[in-house]
Coordinates of C-alpha atoms in Angstrom, one line a residue:
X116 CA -12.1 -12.8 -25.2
X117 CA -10.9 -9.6 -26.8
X118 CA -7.3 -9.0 -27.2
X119 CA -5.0 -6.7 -25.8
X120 CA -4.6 -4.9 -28.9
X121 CA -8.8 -4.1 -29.2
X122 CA -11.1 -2.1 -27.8
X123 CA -14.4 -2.3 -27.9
X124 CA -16.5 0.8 -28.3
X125 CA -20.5 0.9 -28.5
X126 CA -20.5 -3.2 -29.9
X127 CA -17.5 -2.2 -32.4
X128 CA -14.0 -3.6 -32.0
X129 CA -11.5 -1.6 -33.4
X130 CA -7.5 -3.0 -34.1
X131 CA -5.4 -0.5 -33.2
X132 CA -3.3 -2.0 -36.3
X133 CA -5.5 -0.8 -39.0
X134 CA -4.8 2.4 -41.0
X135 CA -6.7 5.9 -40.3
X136 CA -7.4 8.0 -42.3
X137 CA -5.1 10.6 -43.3
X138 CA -6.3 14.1 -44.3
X139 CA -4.5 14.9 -47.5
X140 CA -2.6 17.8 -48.1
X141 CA -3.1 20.8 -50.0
X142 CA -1.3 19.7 -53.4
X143 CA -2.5 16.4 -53.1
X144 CA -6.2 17.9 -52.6
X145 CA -5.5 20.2 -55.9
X146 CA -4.3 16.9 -57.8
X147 CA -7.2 14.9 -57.1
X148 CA -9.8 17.5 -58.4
X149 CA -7.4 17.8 -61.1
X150 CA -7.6 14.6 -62.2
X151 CA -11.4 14.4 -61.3
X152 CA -12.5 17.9 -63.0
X153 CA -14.0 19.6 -60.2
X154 CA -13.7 22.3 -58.1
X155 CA -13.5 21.9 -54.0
X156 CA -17.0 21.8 -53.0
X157 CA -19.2 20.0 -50.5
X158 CA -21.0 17.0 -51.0
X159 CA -24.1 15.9 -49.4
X160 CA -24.6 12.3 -48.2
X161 CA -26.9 11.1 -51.5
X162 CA -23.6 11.8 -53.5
X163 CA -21.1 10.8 -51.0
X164 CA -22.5 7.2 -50.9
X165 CA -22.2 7.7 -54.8
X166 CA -18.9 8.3 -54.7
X167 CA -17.6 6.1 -51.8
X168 CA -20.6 3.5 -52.5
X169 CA -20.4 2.9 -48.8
X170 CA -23.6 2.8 -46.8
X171 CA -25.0 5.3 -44.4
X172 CA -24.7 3.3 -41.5
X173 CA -21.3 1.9 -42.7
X174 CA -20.0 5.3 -43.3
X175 CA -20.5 6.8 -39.7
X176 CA -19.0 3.6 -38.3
X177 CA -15.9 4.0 -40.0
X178 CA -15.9 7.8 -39.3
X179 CA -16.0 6.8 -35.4
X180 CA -12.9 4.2 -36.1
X181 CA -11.4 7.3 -37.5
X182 CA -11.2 5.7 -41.3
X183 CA -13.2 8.0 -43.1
X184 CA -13.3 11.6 -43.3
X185 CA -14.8 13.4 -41.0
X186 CA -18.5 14.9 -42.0
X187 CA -19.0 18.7 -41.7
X188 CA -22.1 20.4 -39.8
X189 CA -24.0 22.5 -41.8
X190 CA -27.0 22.9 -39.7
X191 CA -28.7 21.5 -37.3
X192 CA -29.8 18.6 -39.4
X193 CA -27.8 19.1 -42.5
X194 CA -23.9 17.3 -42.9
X195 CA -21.8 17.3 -45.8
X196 CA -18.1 15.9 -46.7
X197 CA -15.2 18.1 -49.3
X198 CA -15.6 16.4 -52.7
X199 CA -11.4 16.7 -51.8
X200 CA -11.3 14.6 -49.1
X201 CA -13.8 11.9 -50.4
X202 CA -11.8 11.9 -53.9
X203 CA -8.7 11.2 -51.8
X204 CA -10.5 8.7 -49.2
X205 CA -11.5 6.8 -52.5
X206 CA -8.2 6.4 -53.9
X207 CA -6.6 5.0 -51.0
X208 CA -5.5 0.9 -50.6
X209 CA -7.1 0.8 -47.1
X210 CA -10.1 2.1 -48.7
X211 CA -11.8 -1.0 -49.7
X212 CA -10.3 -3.1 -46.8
X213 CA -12.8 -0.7 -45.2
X214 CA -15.8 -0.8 -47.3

């Protein structure tokens, strides 16, 4: 039986107690390329999964729980994430309770 604090979405149960991902603001976006010597730029999934080393299929589930940032539309088969919000994703505690 699932609890009252679940739901279950597509054969994923989500907690409504774990953490979601936060979008980071605009100094803390600056600081984190800062620190990581880059520029704001997009990233395309071979990189992202470099940089997160989370899975492709691991990634989009935790995007739909609302734990990862949110991919980006390029085209109409082309996605890709700011090195921003993956540098901040990274560097988070819930993070690799995630992963």
């Amino acid at each position: 039986m699932i609890s009252p604090n679940t739901n279950e979405r597509r054969g994923l149960i989500m907690t409504t107690s774990t953490p979601t991902y936060l979008l980071p603001t605009t100094e803390q976006r600056a600081e984190m390329l800062r620190i990581a010597g880059e520029h704001e730029r997009l990233v395309r999934d071979d990189e992202r999964q470099k940089i997160t080393t989370i899975s492709r299929s691991r990634t989009w589930e935790l995007e739909r729980m609302g734990k990862h940032p949110l991919r980006r539309k390029l085209g109409s088969n082309s996605v890709a994430w700011l090195l921003s919000d993956l540098l901040w994703f990274i560097h988070q505690p819930s993070h690799k309770e995630a992963a």
